[in-house]
Amino acid sequence: MENKETTTILPQQPQRLSSIDAFRGFVMFLMLAQILKLSKVAKEFAADETYVGGIWRFLSFHQTHVEWTGCSLHDMIQPGFTFLVGVALPFSIAARIARGQTFNKMAVHAFMRVLILILLGVFLRSQSSSQTNWTFEDTLTQIGLGYGFVFLLGFSTLRAQIGAFFIILIGYWTAFAAYPLPGSDFDWTKTGITAEWEHNAIGFAAHWNKNTNLAWAFDNWFMNLFPRKAPYEFNSGGYQTLNFIPTIATMLLGLFAGNILRSNQSNEKKIGIFLLLGVGCLTAGWLCGYLGICPVVKRIWTPAWMLYSGGICFLFLTGFFLLADVLRCKKLFFPLMVIGANSIVAYCIANTRIHGYFIANLKIHLGNDYFKSYGECYEPLFLGAVVLLITWLILFYMYRNKIHVRI
């Protein structure tokens, strides 16, 4: 009897989609735009109850991470980048197959990428340290830890991919739910928070509280296997190494999206599927948090967060695909596509001292007070805008000269 189940990878040479570069560029722009320091400007309008103050508070909120539960636009940088890794994977595999590469050669390349991503993440986190800062919550490190699994799943059937997704979703939730809550003799000094911390959940949702959960307990063992100045007790932001497990599920959502984009279905049907998956995942994640089944927390990548943020990623992809590839409004997204074409370079610029070097030199050559011309409170905004423009021009030069840095 003929087996009708086929793999999801199509062998023909893939066509590059502008929407993927535009979406990736948008995510990297949000990261680079931190240099605008909107929150610092917003502090000057803290007491302003007019619509002007409200606008600045809105902008400030969406350029900062939420304290624990919930979501801001800034919180979508990591899931957006992670989701797009999955989206690009079917295109990458198909291109390599079209060039005649064997699975073994592709696997070697994939796992070299894993190693580079992990080490690059550690390197970027070590810049302000006097020794190697062995920590694994950086976006690149998290993607690296999970990428090898997603690469292998990229050659499997859709049924296997969906099965892996739900195993991660349910299994990770079950593991956290089974981990015991802090007892009356629990030492809160080892968590960086108190029992009365305002963001602590009560009841069943407390299994996902900051620095008292399963992933925190794992890092109390795992992180102390590496050389460090002092024993590891907690991450001040609550980020954990085990986040890479649900991160795999986010990449799988991207993998589903990439396979749909590569399919022979009509654009209308692709958009319909994306909208259905986007609204469905977003609603499911929100309901998990609302009902107390699992809170929506980016810092520990809860299953609810994975669904919630994954739904938003699908909706973003829908918009970019509709405008850039279906309606062909590519010129509208050209500035973002320039950034997206060299996303690793943009990421490294945003996470190194390069922006600080630009700022120091601008002040040297233009004067310390040059950017205070329109008001001292706006100095960070105008100074950041010039630095952001310089960064874009560097990326534009690379784009025009077809210089693409990829891992």
mmCIF file of C-alpha atoms in Angstrom:
data_model
loop_
_atom_site.group_PDB
_atom_site.id
_atom_site.type_symbol
_atom_site.label_atom_id
_atom_site.label_comp_id
_atom_site.label_asym_id
_atom_site.label_seq_id
_atom_site.Cartn_x
_atom_site.Cartn_y
_atom_site.Cartn_z
ATOM 1 C CA MET A 1 0.000 0.000 0.000
ATOM 2 C CA GLU A 2 1.422 3.377 -1.002
ATOM 3 C CA ASN A 3 2.370 5.692 1.851
ATOM 4 C CA LYS A 4 0.814 9.077 1.037
ATOM 5 C CA GLU A 5 2.504 10.916 3.891
ATOM 6 C CA THR A 6 5.276 13.118 2.524
ATOM 7 C CA THR A 7 7.854 15.382 4.025
ATOM 8 C CA THR A 8 7.111 19.076 4.252
ATOM 9 C CA ILE A 9 10.272 20.212 2.462
ATOM 10 C CA LEU A 10 9.813 20.975 -1.227
ATOM 11 C CA PRO A 11 12.930 20.366 -3.316
ATOM 12 C CA GLN A 12 12.707 23.151 -5.883
ATOM 13 C CA GLN A 13 14.837 26.286 -5.629
ATOM 14 C CA PRO A 14 12.904 28.649 -3.336
ATOM 15 C CA GLN A 15 11.926 32.181 -4.261
ATOM 16 C CA ARG A 16 13.077 34.807 -1.764
ATOM 17 C CA LEU A 17 10.127 36.546 -0.143
ATOM 18 C CA SER A 18 10.372 40.227 0.699
ATOM 19 C CA SER A 19 8.005 39.772 3.634
ATOM 20 C CA ILE A 20 10.512 37.635 5.543
ATOM 21 C CA ASP A 21 13.294 40.224 5.216
ATOM 22 C CA ALA A 22 10.862 43.027 6.056
ATOM 23 C CA PHE A 23 9.546 41.249 9.156
ATOM 24 C CA ARG A 24 13.090 40.402 10.265
ATOM 25 C CA GLY A 25 14.121 44.000 9.646
ATOM 26 C CA PHE A 26 11.203 45.235 11.742
ATOM 27 C CA VAL A 27 12.261 43.016 14.647
ATOM 28 C CA MET A 28 15.868 44.196 14.408
ATOM 29 C CA PHE A 29 14.720 47.817 14.115
ATOM 30 C CA LEU A 30 12.892 47.460 17.434
ATOM 31 C CA MET A 31 16.145 46.248 18.964
ATOM 32 C CA LEU A 32 18.290 48.971 17.383
ATOM 33 C CA ALA A 33 15.734 51.625 18.334
ATOM 34 C CA GLN A 34 16.560 51.131 22.012
ATOM 35 C CA ILE A 35 19.198 53.792 21.374
ATOM 36 C CA LEU A 36 16.349 56.353 21.147
ATOM 37 C CA LYS A 37 15.855 55.945 24.913
ATOM 38 C CA LEU A 38 12.156 56.783 24.803
ATOM 39 C CA SER A 39 11.714 55.798 28.455
ATOM 40 C CA LYS A 40 14.304 58.378 29.509
ATOM 41 C CA VAL A 41 12.475 61.091 27.583
ATOM 42 C CA ALA A 42 9.131 59.909 28.973
ATOM 43 C CA LYS A 43 10.334 60.491 32.546
ATOM 44 C CA GLU A 44 10.285 64.212 31.825
ATOM 45 C CA PHE A 45 6.543 63.916 31.130
ATOM 46 C CA ALA A 46 5.696 61.665 34.068
ATOM 47 C CA ALA A 47 3.437 64.285 35.660
ATOM 48 C CA ASP A 48 1.914 65.430 32.368
ATOM 49 C CA GLU A 49 -1.732 64.331 32.305
ATOM 50 C CA THR A 50 -2.378 65.644 28.789
ATOM 51 C CA TYR A 51 -2.396 63.501 25.662
ATOM 52 C CA VAL A 52 1.284 64.427 25.127
ATOM 53 C CA GLY A 53 2.265 62.774 28.403
ATOM 54 C CA GLY A 54 0.053 59.815 27.550
ATOM 55 C CA ILE A 55 1.790 59.336 24.203
ATOM 56 C CA TRP A 56 5.213 59.346 25.848
ATOM 57 C CA ARG A 57 4.085 56.849 28.496
ATOM 58 C CA PHE A 58 2.702 54.633 25.721
ATOM 59 C CA LEU A 59 5.966 54.791 23.779
ATOM 60 C CA SER A 60 7.970 54.129 26.940
ATOM 61 C CA PHE A 61 5.894 51.062 27.804
ATOM 62 C CA HIS A 62 6.432 49.544 24.364
ATOM 63 C CA GLN A 63 10.194 50.097 24.472
ATOM 64 C CA THR A 64 10.632 48.260 27.776
ATOM 65 C CA HIS A 65 10.015 44.710 28.942
ATOM 66 C CA VAL A 66 7.047 44.131 31.214
ATOM 67 C CA GLU A 67 8.041 43.263 34.772
ATOM 68 C CA TRP A 68 6.591 39.737 34.657
ATOM 69 C CA THR A 69 3.201 38.855 33.151
ATOM 70 C CA GLY A 70 1.869 40.505 30.014
ATOM 71 C CA CYS A 71 3.419 41.793 26.817
ATOM 72 C CA SER A 72 4.789 44.961 25.269
ATOM 73 C CA LEU A 73 6.030 45.464 21.714
ATOM 74 C CA HIS A 74 9.594 45.273 23.069
ATOM 75 C CA ASP A 75 8.835 41.816 24.449
ATOM 76 C CA MET A 76 8.128 40.640 20.895
ATOM 77 C CA ILE A 77 11.727 41.100 19.695
ATOM 78 C CA GLN A 78 12.993 37.702 20.850
ATOM 79 C CA PRO A 79 9.935 35.644 19.806
ATOM 80 C CA GLY A 80 9.834 37.477 16.465
ATOM 81 C CA PHE A 81 13.483 36.684 15.738
ATOM 82 C CA THR A 82 13.000 33.103 16.954
ATOM 83 C CA PHE A 83 9.826 32.583 14.892
ATOM 84 C CA LEU A 84 11.598 33.839 11.764
ATOM 85 C CA VAL A 85 14.397 31.298 12.232
ATOM 86 C CA GLY A 86 11.734 28.639 11.796
ATOM 87 C CA VAL A 87 10.141 30.459 8.837
ATOM 88 C CA ALA A 88 13.459 30.630 6.983
ATOM 89 C CA LEU A 89 14.435 27.002 7.613
ATOM 90 C CA PRO A 90 12.349 25.348 4.826
ATOM 91 C CA PHE A 91 13.696 27.892 2.340
ATOM 92 C CA SER A 92 17.266 27.258 3.476
ATOM 93 C CA ILE A 93 16.934 23.475 3.275
ATOM 94 C CA ALA A 94 15.258 23.643 -0.137
ATOM 95 C CA ALA A 95 17.995 25.915 -1.474
ATOM 96 C CA ARG A 96 20.702 23.540 -0.268
ATOM 97 C CA ILE A 97 18.916 20.530 -1.729
ATOM 98 C CA ALA A 98 18.611 22.387 -5.058
ATOM 99 C CA ARG A 99 22.395 22.945 -4.979
ATOM 100 C CA GLY A 100 22.913 19.210 -4.529
ATOM 101 C CA GLN A 101 23.997 19.197 -0.884
ATOM 102 C CA THR A 102 23.636 15.926 1.006
ATOM 103 C CA PHE A 103 21.873 15.633 4.358
ATOM 104 C CA ASN A 104 25.195 14.965 6.104
ATOM 105 C CA LYS A 105 26.730 18.164 4.748
ATOM 106 C CA MET A 106 23.651 20.152 5.743
ATOM 107 C CA ALA A 107 23.705 18.606 9.222
ATOM 108 C CA VAL A 108 27.360 19.553 9.742
ATOM 109 C CA HIS A 109 26.562 23.129 8.725
ATOM 110 C CA ALA A 110 23.490 23.224 10.997
ATOM 111 C CA PHE A 111 25.332 22.027 14.071
ATOM 112 C CA MET A 112 28.254 24.363 13.379
ATOM 113 C CA ARG A 113 25.628 27.111 13.376
ATOM 114 C CA VAL A 114 24.400 25.813 16.727
ATOM 115 C CA LEU A 115 27.881 26.105 18.235
ATOM 116 C CA ILE A 116 28.508 29.572 16.790
ATOM 117 C CA LEU A 117 25.150 30.928 18.004
ATOM 118 C CA ILE A 118 25.704 29.618 21.532
ATOM 119 C CA LEU A 119 29.244 30.969 21.791
ATOM 120 C CA LEU A 120 28.342 34.306 20.193
ATOM 121 C CA GLY A 121 25.544 34.717 22.723
ATOM 122 C CA VAL A 122 27.954 33.993 25.588
ATOM 123 C CA PHE A 123 30.484 36.425 24.111
ATOM 124 C CA LEU A 124 27.944 39.246 23.884
ATOM 125 C CA ARG A 125 26.862 38.659 27.494
ATOM 126 C CA SER A 126 30.494 38.767 28.671
ATOM 127 C CA GLN A 127 31.396 42.269 27.470
ATOM 128 C CA SER A 128 31.000 43.929 30.864
ATOM 129 C CA SER A 129 32.523 41.044 32.791
ATOM 130 C CA SER A 130 36.120 40.441 33.843
ATOM 131 C CA GLN A 131 35.768 36.782 32.844
ATOM 132 C CA THR A 132 33.606 34.679 30.554
ATOM 133 C CA ASN A 133 30.011 35.070 31.682
ATOM 134 C CA TRP A 134 28.607 31.604 31.163
ATOM 135 C CA THR A 135 24.928 32.375 30.814
ATOM 136 C CA PHE A 136 22.481 30.954 28.305
ATOM 137 C CA GLU A 137 19.418 33.201 28.264
ATOM 138 C CA ASP A 138 20.651 35.413 25.403
ATOM 139 C CA THR A 139 18.446 35.304 22.289
ATOM 140 C CA LEU A 140 21.188 33.847 20.080
ATOM 141 C CA THR A 141 22.146 31.236 22.687
ATOM 142 C CA GLN A 142 18.540 30.201 23.171
ATOM 143 C CA ILE A 143 18.071 29.793 19.420
ATOM 144 C CA GLY A 144 21.347 27.877 19.203
ATOM 145 C CA LEU A 145 20.346 25.432 21.939
ATOM 146 C CA GLY A 146 17.135 24.570 20.107
ATOM 147 C CA TYR A 147 18.091 24.970 16.455
ATOM 148 C CA GLY A 148 19.564 21.484 16.005
ATOM 149 C CA PHE A 149 16.283 19.848 17.036
ATOM 150 C CA VAL A 150 14.258 22.065 14.713
ATOM 151 C CA PHE A 151 16.663 21.385 11.836
ATOM 152 C CA LEU A 152 16.153 17.627 12.220
ATOM 153 C CA LEU A 153 12.391 18.086 12.490
ATOM 154 C CA GLY A 154 12.543 20.106 9.274
ATOM 155 C CA PHE A 155 13.093 16.808 7.414
ATOM 156 C CA SER A 156 10.249 15.005 9.174
ATOM 157 C CA THR A 157 6.572 14.774 8.324
ATOM 158 C CA LEU A 158 4.040 17.406 9.301
ATOM 159 C CA ARG A 159 2.487 14.894 11.687
ATOM 160 C CA ALA A 160 5.815 14.458 13.485
ATOM 161 C CA GLN A 161 6.330 18.211 13.696
ATOM 162 C CA ILE A 162 2.881 18.788 15.167
ATOM 163 C CA GLY A 163 3.443 15.913 17.592
ATOM 164 C CA ALA A 164 6.741 17.426 18.746
ATOM 165 C CA PHE A 165 5.061 20.796 19.204
ATOM 166 C CA PHE A 166 2.356 19.427 21.513
ATOM 167 C CA ILE A 167 4.804 17.218 23.425
ATOM 168 C CA ILE A 168 6.835 20.336 24.237
ATOM 169 C CA LEU A 169 3.746 22.414 25.015
ATOM 170 C CA ILE A 170 2.114 19.889 27.345
ATOM 171 C CA GLY A 171 5.296 18.332 28.725
ATOM 172 C CA TYR A 172 6.866 21.648 29.730
ATOM 173 C CA TRP A 173 3.611 22.783 31.358
ATOM 174 C CA THR A 174 3.345 19.499 33.279
ATOM 175 C CA ALA A 175 6.941 19.689 34.518
ATOM 176 C CA PHE A 176 6.418 23.187 35.956
ATOM 177 C CA ALA A 177 3.043 22.258 37.445
ATOM 178 C CA ALA A 178 4.595 19.256 39.202
ATOM 179 C CA TYR A 179 7.425 21.247 40.776
ATOM 180 C CA PRO A 180 6.551 22.021 44.427
ATOM 181 C CA LEU A 181 5.698 25.539 45.552
ATOM 182 C CA PRO A 182 7.883 27.272 48.180
ATOM 183 C CA GLY A 183 7.185 26.050 51.705
ATOM 184 C CA SER A 184 6.985 28.056 54.911
ATOM 185 C CA ASP A 185 10.743 27.574 55.502
ATOM 186 C CA PHE A 186 11.732 28.688 51.973
ATOM 187 C CA ASP A 187 14.750 31.047 51.841
ATOM 188 C CA TRP A 188 13.581 33.991 49.750
ATOM 189 C CA THR A 189 16.981 35.693 49.948
ATOM 190 C CA LYS A 190 18.193 33.300 47.246
ATOM 191 C CA THR A 191 15.565 34.504 44.736
ATOM 192 C CA GLY A 192 16.155 38.243 44.503
ATOM 193 C CA ILE A 193 12.519 38.913 45.428
ATOM 194 C CA THR A 194 10.311 38.580 48.494
ATOM 195 C CA ALA A 195 7.235 36.487 49.203
ATOM 196 C CA GLU A 196 5.218 39.719 48.971
ATOM 197 C CA TRP A 197 6.553 40.780 45.554
ATOM 198 C CA GLU A 198 3.643 42.445 43.773
ATOM 199 C CA HIS A 199 3.948 40.290 40.646
ATOM 200 C CA ASN A 200 3.827 36.953 42.457
ATOM 201 C CA ALA A 201 0.789 34.940 41.434
ATOM 202 C CA ILE A 202 -1.261 32.967 43.937
ATOM 203 C CA GLY A 203 -2.879 29.573 43.582
ATOM 204 C CA PHE A 204 -1.965 27.234 40.751
ATOM 205 C CA ALA A 205 -0.319 29.999 38.654
ATOM 206 C CA ALA A 206 2.306 30.360 41.412
ATOM 207 C CA HIS A 207 4.155 27.416 39.843
ATOM 208 C CA TRP A 208 5.454 29.973 37.308
ATOM 209 C CA ASN A 209 6.507 32.672 39.771
ATOM 210 C CA LYS A 210 9.869 34.384 39.441
ATOM 211 C CA ASN A 211 12.931 32.452 40.690
ATOM 212 C CA THR A 212 10.927 29.811 42.558
ATOM 213 C CA ASN A 213 10.092 27.590 39.582
ATOM 214 C CA LEU A 214 11.483 24.436 37.983
ATOM 215 C CA ALA A 215 13.767 26.257 35.522
ATOM 216 C CA TRP A 216 15.242 28.372 38.343
ATOM 217 C CA ALA A 217 15.987 25.189 40.339
ATOM 218 C CA PHE A 218 17.684 23.666 37.280
ATOM 219 C CA ASP A 219 19.906 26.730 36.833
ATOM 220 C CA ASN A 220 20.887 26.659 40.502
ATOM 221 C CA TRP A 221 22.587 23.367 39.654
ATOM 222 C CA PHE A 222 23.545 23.862 36.002
ATOM 223 C CA MET A 223 25.000 27.374 36.139
ATOM 224 C CA ASN A 224 27.308 26.443 39.007
ATOM 225 C CA LEU A 225 29.008 23.860 36.798
ATOM 226 C CA PHE A 226 30.794 26.774 35.091
ATOM 227 C CA PRO A 227 33.556 28.963 36.549
ATOM 228 C CA ARG A 228 32.131 32.129 38.117
ATOM 229 C CA LYS A 229 33.143 34.787 40.620
ATOM 230 C CA ALA A 230 30.414 33.807 43.062
ATOM 231 C CA PRO A 231 27.977 30.883 43.253
ATOM 232 C CA TYR A 232 24.925 31.347 41.059
ATOM 233 C CA GLU A 233 21.688 31.852 42.990
ATOM 234 C CA PHE A 234 19.290 33.583 40.622
ATOM 235 C CA ASN A 235 18.949 35.674 37.487
ATOM 236 C CA SER A 236 17.801 39.174 38.433
ATOM 237 C CA GLY A 237 15.417 39.263 35.477
ATOM 238 C CA GLY A 238 14.114 35.748 36.048
ATOM 239 C CA TYR A 239 15.421 34.460 32.695
ATOM 240 C CA GLN A 240 16.388 30.766 32.622
ATOM 241 C CA THR A 241 18.413 28.346 30.498
ATOM 242 C CA LEU A 242 15.517 25.913 30.054
ATOM 243 C CA ASN A 243 13.629 28.594 28.126
ATOM 244 C CA PHE A 244 15.205 27.021 25.041
ATOM 245 C CA ILE A 245 12.752 24.113 25.261
ATOM 246 C CA PRO A 246 9.569 26.147 24.626
ATOM 247 C CA THR A 247 11.682 28.277 22.269
ATOM 248 C CA ILE A 248 11.865 25.163 20.075
ATOM 249 C CA ALA A 249 8.059 25.238 19.934
ATOM 250 C CA THR A 250 8.171 28.884 18.792
ATOM 251 C CA MET A 251 10.594 27.926 16.021
ATOM 252 C CA LEU A 252 8.238 25.086 15.067
ATOM 253 C CA LEU A 253 5.409 27.595 14.658
ATOM 254 C CA GLY A 254 7.731 29.460 12.301
ATOM 255 C CA LEU A 255 8.528 26.192 10.526
ATOM 256 C CA PHE A 256 4.799 25.612 9.958
ATOM 257 C CA ALA A 257 4.533 29.149 8.540
ATOM 258 C CA GLY A 258 7.557 28.649 6.282
ATOM 259 C CA ASN A 259 6.148 25.427 4.851
ATOM 260 C CA ILE A 260 2.822 27.149 4.189
ATOM 261 C CA LEU A 261 4.616 29.983 2.390
ATOM 262 C CA ARG A 262 6.481 27.431 0.259
ATOM 263 C CA SER A 263 3.369 25.442 -0.562
ATOM 264 C CA ASN A 264 1.401 25.672 -3.816
ATOM 265 C CA GLN A 265 -1.686 27.037 -2.083
ATOM 266 C CA SER A 266 -3.143 30.340 -3.224
ATOM 267 C CA ASN A 267 -2.065 33.515 -1.472
ATOM 268 C CA GLU A 268 -5.614 33.988 -0.234
ATOM 269 C CA LYS A 269 -5.575 30.587 1.436
ATOM 270 C CA LYS A 270 -2.144 31.195 2.960
ATOM 271 C CA ILE A 271 -3.359 34.463 4.466
ATOM 272 C CA GLY A 272 -6.492 32.737 5.756
ATOM 273 C CA ILE A 273 -4.443 30.006 7.450
ATOM 274 C CA PHE A 274 -2.081 32.573 8.998
ATOM 275 C CA LEU A 275 -5.010 34.586 10.360
ATOM 276 C CA LEU A 276 -6.636 31.464 11.776
ATOM 277 C CA LEU A 277 -3.411 30.301 13.436
ATOM 278 C CA GLY A 278 -2.611 33.808 14.650
ATOM 279 C CA VAL A 279 -5.973 34.476 16.266
ATOM 280 C CA GLY A 280 -6.187 30.893 17.553
ATOM 281 C CA CYS A 281 -2.762 30.880 19.231
ATOM 282 C CA LEU A 282 -3.199 34.400 20.610
ATOM 283 C CA THR A 283 -6.590 33.545 22.089
ATOM 284 C CA ALA A 284 -5.392 30.229 23.529
ATOM 285 C CA GLY A 285 -2.415 31.889 25.214
ATOM 286 C CA TRP A 286 -4.557 34.694 26.650
ATOM 287 C CA LEU A 287 -7.147 32.218 27.932
ATOM 288 C CA CYS A 288 -4.453 30.161 29.683
ATOM 289 C CA GLY A 289 -3.389 33.266 31.558
ATOM 290 C CA TYR A 290 -6.910 34.533 32.237
ATOM 291 C CA LEU A 291 -8.093 31.191 33.617
ATOM 292 C CA GLY A 292 -4.989 30.730 35.769
ATOM 293 C CA ILE A 293 -3.895 27.611 33.885
ATOM 294 C CA CYS A 294 -0.539 29.167 32.985
ATOM 295 C CA PRO A 295 0.486 32.851 33.054
ATOM 296 C CA VAL A 296 1.741 34.703 29.998
ATOM 297 C CA VAL A 297 5.392 35.313 30.984
ATOM 298 C CA LYS A 298 8.077 36.011 28.407
ATOM 299 C CA ARG A 299 10.978 35.859 30.873
ATOM 300 C CA ILE A 300 10.496 32.107 31.446
ATOM 301 C CA TRP A 301 8.813 31.455 28.064
ATOM 302 C CA THR A 302 5.758 29.800 29.563
ATOM 303 C CA PRO A 303 3.603 27.667 27.239
ATOM 304 C CA ALA A 304 0.972 30.427 27.442
ATOM 305 C CA TRP A 305 3.578 32.976 26.320
ATOM 306 C CA MET A 306 4.715 30.704 23.510
ATOM 307 C CA LEU A 307 1.126 30.537 22.195
ATOM 308 C CA TYR A 308 0.375 34.218 22.809
ATOM 309 C CA SER A 309 3.561 35.565 21.201
ATOM 310 C CA GLY A 310 3.377 32.953 18.424
ATOM 311 C CA GLY A 311 -0.092 34.196 17.542
ATOM 312 C CA ILE A 312 1.188 37.772 17.315
ATOM 313 C CA CYS A 313 4.049 36.573 15.078
ATOM 314 C CA PHE A 314 1.566 34.917 12.708
ATOM 315 C CA LEU A 315 -0.439 38.150 12.529
ATOM 316 C CA PHE A 316 2.690 40.212 11.846
ATOM 317 C CA LEU A 317 3.721 37.759 9.123
ATOM 318 C CA THR A 318 0.234 38.016 7.611
ATOM 319 C CA GLY A 319 0.528 41.778 7.328
ATOM 320 C CA PHE A 320 4.025 41.758 5.869
ATOM 321 C CA PHE A 321 3.183 38.959 3.428
ATOM 322 C CA LEU A 322 0.004 40.688 2.261
ATOM 323 C CA LEU A 323 1.634 44.064 1.709
ATOM 324 C CA ALA A 324 5.120 43.098 0.527
ATOM 325 C CA ASP A 325 4.517 39.935 -1.524
ATOM 326 C CA VAL A 326 0.833 39.887 -2.466
ATOM 327 C CA LEU A 327 0.185 43.607 -3.053
ATOM 328 C CA ARG A 328 3.889 44.073 -3.952
ATOM 329 C CA CYS A 329 4.423 47.234 -1.890
ATOM 330 C CA LYS A 330 8.102 46.371 -1.508
ATOM 331 C CA LYS A 331 9.305 49.977 -1.663
ATOM 332 C CA LEU A 332 7.314 50.695 1.491
ATOM 333 C CA PHE A 333 9.460 48.219 3.415
ATOM 334 C CA PHE A 334 12.826 48.916 1.782
ATOM 335 C CA PRO A 335 14.381 50.496 4.933
ATOM 336 C CA LEU A 336 13.388 47.412 6.938
ATOM 337 C CA MET A 337 14.591 45.005 4.243
ATOM 338 C CA VAL A 338 18.035 46.643 4.391
ATOM 339 C CA ILE A 339 18.200 45.810 8.103
ATOM 340 C CA GLY A 340 16.690 42.347 7.665
ATOM 341 C CA ALA A 341 19.227 41.375 5.021
ATOM 342 C CA ASN A 342 21.999 41.560 7.649
ATOM 343 C CA SER A 343 20.126 40.777 10.845
ATOM 344 C CA ILE A 344 23.117 39.211 12.629
ATOM 345 C CA VAL A 345 25.185 42.355 12.021
ATOM 346 C CA ALA A 346 22.301 44.491 13.294
ATOM 347 C CA TYR A 347 21.970 42.260 16.358
ATOM 348 C CA CYS A 348 25.675 42.526 17.169
ATOM 349 C CA ILE A 349 25.666 46.312 16.729
ATOM 350 C CA ALA A 350 22.702 46.595 19.105
ATOM 351 C CA ASN A 351 24.358 44.368 21.704
ATOM 352 C CA THR A 352 27.907 45.724 21.668
ATOM 353 C CA ARG A 353 29.481 49.071 22.547
ATOM 354 C CA ILE A 354 29.434 50.298 18.945
ATOM 355 C CA HIS A 355 26.525 52.649 19.577
ATOM 356 C CA GLY A 356 28.372 54.069 22.574
ATOM 357 C CA TYR A 357 31.400 54.698 20.337
ATOM 358 C CA PHE A 358 29.195 56.585 17.848
ATOM 359 C CA ILE A 359 27.692 58.699 20.640
ATOM 360 C CA ALA A 360 31.084 59.575 22.108
ATOM 361 C CA ASN A 361 32.426 60.681 18.729
ATOM 362 C CA LEU A 362 29.340 62.712 17.849
ATOM 363 C CA LYS A 363 29.749 64.651 21.091
ATOM 364 C CA ILE A 364 33.465 65.147 20.426
ATOM 365 C CA HIS A 365 32.968 66.551 16.929
ATOM 366 C CA LEU A 366 29.650 68.373 17.358
ATOM 367 C CA GLY A 367 29.942 69.394 20.979
ATOM 368 C CA ASN A 368 28.304 68.096 24.145
ATOM 369 C CA ASP A 369 25.408 70.545 23.912
ATOM 370 C CA TYR A 370 24.641 70.198 20.209
ATOM 371 C CA PHE A 371 21.727 67.802 20.674
ATOM 372 C CA LYS A 372 20.169 69.922 23.430
ATOM 373 C CA SER A 373 19.116 72.607 20.935
ATOM 374 C CA TYR A 374 15.461 71.550 21.028
ATOM 375 C CA GLY A 375 15.383 70.981 24.774
ATOM 376 C CA GLU A 376 17.632 69.094 27.142
ATOM 377 C CA CYS A 377 15.021 66.387 27.772
ATOM 378 C CA TYR A 378 15.032 65.491 24.051
ATOM 379 C CA GLU A 379 18.792 65.040 23.825
ATOM 380 C CA PRO A 380 18.695 61.201 24.105
ATOM 381 C CA LEU A 381 16.064 61.050 21.355
ATOM 382 C CA PHE A 382 17.887 63.232 18.807
ATOM 383 C CA LEU A 383 21.295 61.770 19.610
ATOM 384 C CA GLY A 384 19.868 58.251 19.316
ATOM 385 C CA ALA A 385 18.165 59.105 16.025
ATOM 386 C CA VAL A 386 21.482 60.158 14.457
ATOM 387 C CA VAL A 387 23.193 57.004 15.738
ATOM 388 C CA LEU A 388 20.310 54.925 14.363
ATOM 389 C CA LEU A 389 20.706 56.619 10.973
ATOM 390 C CA ILE A 390 24.467 55.922 10.957
ATOM 391 C CA THR A 391 23.762 52.268 11.751
ATOM 392 C CA TRP A 392 21.236 52.054 8.903
ATOM 393 C CA LEU A 393 23.688 53.646 6.455
ATOM 394 C CA ILE A 394 26.285 51.016 7.363
ATOM 395 C CA LEU A 395 23.736 48.277 6.717
ATOM 396 C CA PHE A 396 22.661 50.012 3.499
ATOM 397 C CA TYR A 397 26.265 50.038 2.273
ATOM 398 C CA MET A 398 26.461 46.306 2.932
ATOM 399 C CA TYR A 399 23.114 45.780 1.191
ATOM 400 C CA ARG A 400 24.122 47.753 -1.915
ATOM 401 C CA ASN A 401 27.414 45.897 -2.170
ATOM 402 C CA LYS A 402 25.767 42.522 -1.546
ATOM 403 C CA ILE A 403 27.749 41.921 1.631
ATOM 404 C CA HIS A 404 25.706 39.486 3.676
ATOM 405 C CA VAL A 405 26.933 38.077 6.986
ATOM 406 C CA ARG A 406 25.210 34.800 7.801
ATOM 407 C CA ILE A 407 25.846 32.062 10.295
#
